[in-house]
Amino acid sequence: MWCDLDVRKTLKTAGRVFEFDVQLQTDAKRLVLMGPSGIGKTMVLQAIAGLIRPDAGHIRLGGELLFDSKARLNLTPQKRRVGYLFQNYALLPHLTALSNVGFGLRRGVWGFLSRAQKQEAMQWLERFQLGHLAAQYPHTLSGGQQQRLALARVAILQPRVLLLDEPFSALDPTLRQSMREEVAQMVDSLGIPLIMVSHDDEDRIALNAEVVRLGQVDGRTVRL
Ligand SMILES: Nc1ncnc2c1ncn2[C@@H]1O[C@H](COP(=O)(O)OP(=O)(O)OP(=O)(O)O)[C@@H](O)[C@H]1O
């Protein structure tokens, strides 16, 4: 079983309780999480990435246990080797495209990129047709170029899984279609499994992904 999730979490705020209780076992390597706003789709990605800690359950991907409440195991986000592409790409504005891509290769917070790391970063930029923009800063790039840069930055770390949170929703229709194709190509050529949050059926179709639908039953978020 490639993906084996059992995530349970209760969030309480003044006057409101959010209960999440989702189990998912599948061998599909491309999954699309769907469901109404606020149902907890982003929460699944955050739990996989190690950004939130479930109250109970386990998360196993590709045979490796990332979290297990019974065994008191909770790998740090760094140790999980998970590529999380945030909705706003989280590019670093004061770094060039090349440095953004090489960022995760550095050692330590102040580490500079070695010559070999720069070369590697350049190869990934070229792979994403951004080689000619290596010295540019993110704000000078188009929306599509920024997205490709964010993808390159994640891909260089060769993650065990790529997590995408509504990656195409802010793009115009033409760009959206080409980015879908690009992501599909990327996961094919690099063989990286993908879990994506989306409201758009076209995403599922273009990526040939299995749908995981979340919904509310008796006031709890479950898999439908
Ligand atoms: N710290 C918190 N305390 C209480 N509730 C929270 C907290 N963080 C998130 N929630 C609630 O958890 C639920 C799940 O949020 P999440 O962002 O995962 O939903 P989503 O399905 O991704 O929504 P959308 O499609 O709108 O992005 C929401 O109802 C939200 O209000």
JSON list of C-alpha atoms and ligand atoms in Angstrom, two decimals, residues 11-13 16 18 35-43 87 166 197 199, ligand 1:
[
{"chain": "A", "resi": 11, "resn": "LEU", "atom": "CA", "xyz": [-9.79, 21.73, 16.90]},
{"chain": "A", "resi": 12, "resn": "LYS", "atom": "CA", "xyz": [-11.71, 23.81, 19.39]},
{"chain": "A", "resi": 13, "resn": "THR", "atom": "CA", "xyz": [-12.21, 27.53, 19.22]},
{"chain": "A", "resi": 16, "resn": "ARG", "atom": "CA", "xyz": [-16.95, 25.92, 17.48]},
{"chain": "A", "resi": 18, "resn": "PHE", "atom": "CA", "xyz": [-13.94, 21.01, 14.17]},
{"chain": "A", "resi": 35, "resn": "GLY", "atom": "CA", "xyz": [-14.78, 18.68, -0.85]},
{"chain": "A", "resi": 36, "resn": "PRO", "atom": "CA", "xyz": [-16.43, 21.90, 0.30]},
{"chain": "A", "resi": 37, "resn": "SER", "atom": "CA", "xyz": [-14.53, 24.89, 1.65]},
{"chain": "A", "resi": 38, "resn": "GLY", "atom": "CA", "xyz": [-13.38, 24.48, 5.24]},
{"chain": "A", "resi": 39, "resn": "ILE", "atom": "CA", "xyz": [-13.78, 20.70, 5.27]},
{"chain": "A", "resi": 40, "resn": "GLY", "atom": "CA", "xyz": [-10.10, 20.06, 6.04]},
{"chain": "A", "resi": 41, "resn": "LYS", "atom": "CA", "xyz": [-8.38, 19.39, 2.71]},
{"chain": "A", "resi": 42, "resn": "THR", "atom": "CA", "xyz": [-5.43, 21.63, 3.49]},
{"chain": "A", "resi": 43, "resn": "MET", "atom": "CA", "xyz": [-5.23, 19.97, 6.87]},
{"chain": "A", "resi": 87, "resn": "GLN", "atom": "CA", "xyz": [-0.81, 28.36, -2.67]},
{"chain": "A", "resi": 166, "resn": "GLU", "atom": "CA", "xyz": [-4.99, 24.41, -5.38]},
{"chain": "A", "resi": 197, "resn": "VAL", "atom": "CA", "xyz": [-6.20, 19.80, -3.27]},
{"chain": "A", "resi": 199, "resn": "HIS", "atom": "CA", "xyz": [-12.03, 22.21, -6.67]},
{"chain": "B", "resi": 1, "resn": "LIG", "atom": "N1", "xyz": [-6.33, 26.73, 14.68]},
{"chain": "B", "resi": 1, "resn": "LIG", "atom": "C1", "xyz": [-7.57, 26.38, 14.37]},
{"chain": "B", "resi": 1, "resn": "LIG", "atom": "N2", "xyz": [-8.55, 26.33, 15.31]},
{"chain": "B", "resi": 1, "resn": "LIG", "atom": "C2", "xyz": [-9.80, 25.98, 15.00]},
{"chain": "B", "resi": 1, "resn": "LIG", "atom": "N3", "xyz": [-10.20, 25.64, 13.77]},
{"chain": "B", "resi": 1, "resn": "LIG", "atom": "C3", "xyz": [-9.28, 25.67, 12.80]},
{"chain": "B", "resi": 1, "resn": "LIG", "atom": "C4", "xyz": [-7.93, 26.03, 13.03]},
{"chain": "B", "resi": 1, "resn": "LIG", "atom": "N4", "xyz": [-7.27, 25.96, 11.85]},
{"chain": "B", "resi": 1, "resn": "LIG", "atom": "C5", "xyz": [-8.16, 25.56, 10.93]},
{"chain": "B", "resi": 1, "resn": "LIG", "atom": "N5", "xyz": [-9.38, 25.39, 11.49]},
{"chain": "B", "resi": 1, "resn": "LIG", "atom": "C6", "xyz": [-10.60, 24.93, 10.82]},
{"chain": "B", "resi": 1, "resn": "LIG", "atom": "O1", "xyz": [-10.27, 23.71, 10.23]},
{"chain": "B", "resi": 1, "resn": "LIG", "atom": "C7", "xyz": [-11.08, 23.52, 9.08]},
{"chain": "B", "resi": 1, "resn": "LIG", "atom": "C8", "xyz": [-10.27, 22.98, 7.94]},
{"chain": "B", "resi": 1, "resn": "LIG", "atom": "O2", "xyz": [-9.53, 23.98, 7.30]},
{"chain": "B", "resi": 1, "resn": "LIG", "atom": "P1", "xyz": [-8.80, 23.71, 5.93]},
{"chain": "B", "resi": 1, "resn": "LIG", "atom": "O3", "xyz": [-8.04, 24.94, 5.57]},
{"chain": "B", "resi": 1, "resn": "LIG", "atom": "O4", "xyz": [-8.03, 22.44, 6.00]},
{"chain": "B", "resi": 1, "resn": "LIG", "atom": "O5", "xyz": [-10.04, 23.52, 4.93]},
{"chain": "B", "resi": 1, "resn": "LIG", "atom": "P2", "xyz": [-10.05, 23.35, 3.35]},
{"chain": "B", "resi": 1, "resn": "LIG", "atom": "O6", "xyz": [-10.95, 22.20, 3.06]},
{"chain": "B", "resi": 1, "resn": "LIG", "atom": "O7", "xyz": [-8.67, 23.28, 2.83]},
{"chain": "B", "resi": 1, "resn": "LIG", "atom": "O8", "xyz": [-10.75, 24.71, 2.92]},
{"chain": "B", "resi": 1, "resn": "LIG", "atom": "P3", "xyz": [-10.61, 25.61, 1.58]},
{"chain": "B", "resi": 1, "resn": "LIG", "atom": "O9", "xyz": [-11.12, 24.78, 0.44]},
{"chain": "B", "resi": 1, "resn": "LIG", "atom": "O10", "xyz": [-11.51, 26.79, 1.86]},
{"chain": "B", "resi": 1, "resn": "LIG", "atom": "O11", "xyz": [-9.17, 26.00, 1.45]},
{"chain": "B", "resi": 1, "resn": "LIG", "atom": "C9", "xyz": [-11.76, 24.84, 8.79]},
{"chain": "B", "resi": 1, "resn": "LIG", "atom": "O12", "xyz": [-13.13, 24.72, 9.11]},
{"chain": "B", "resi": 1, "resn": "LIG", "atom": "C10", "xyz": [-11.05, 25.82, 9.70]},
{"chain": "B", "resi": 1, "resn": "LIG", "atom": "O13", "xyz": [-11.93, 26.81, 10.12]}
]
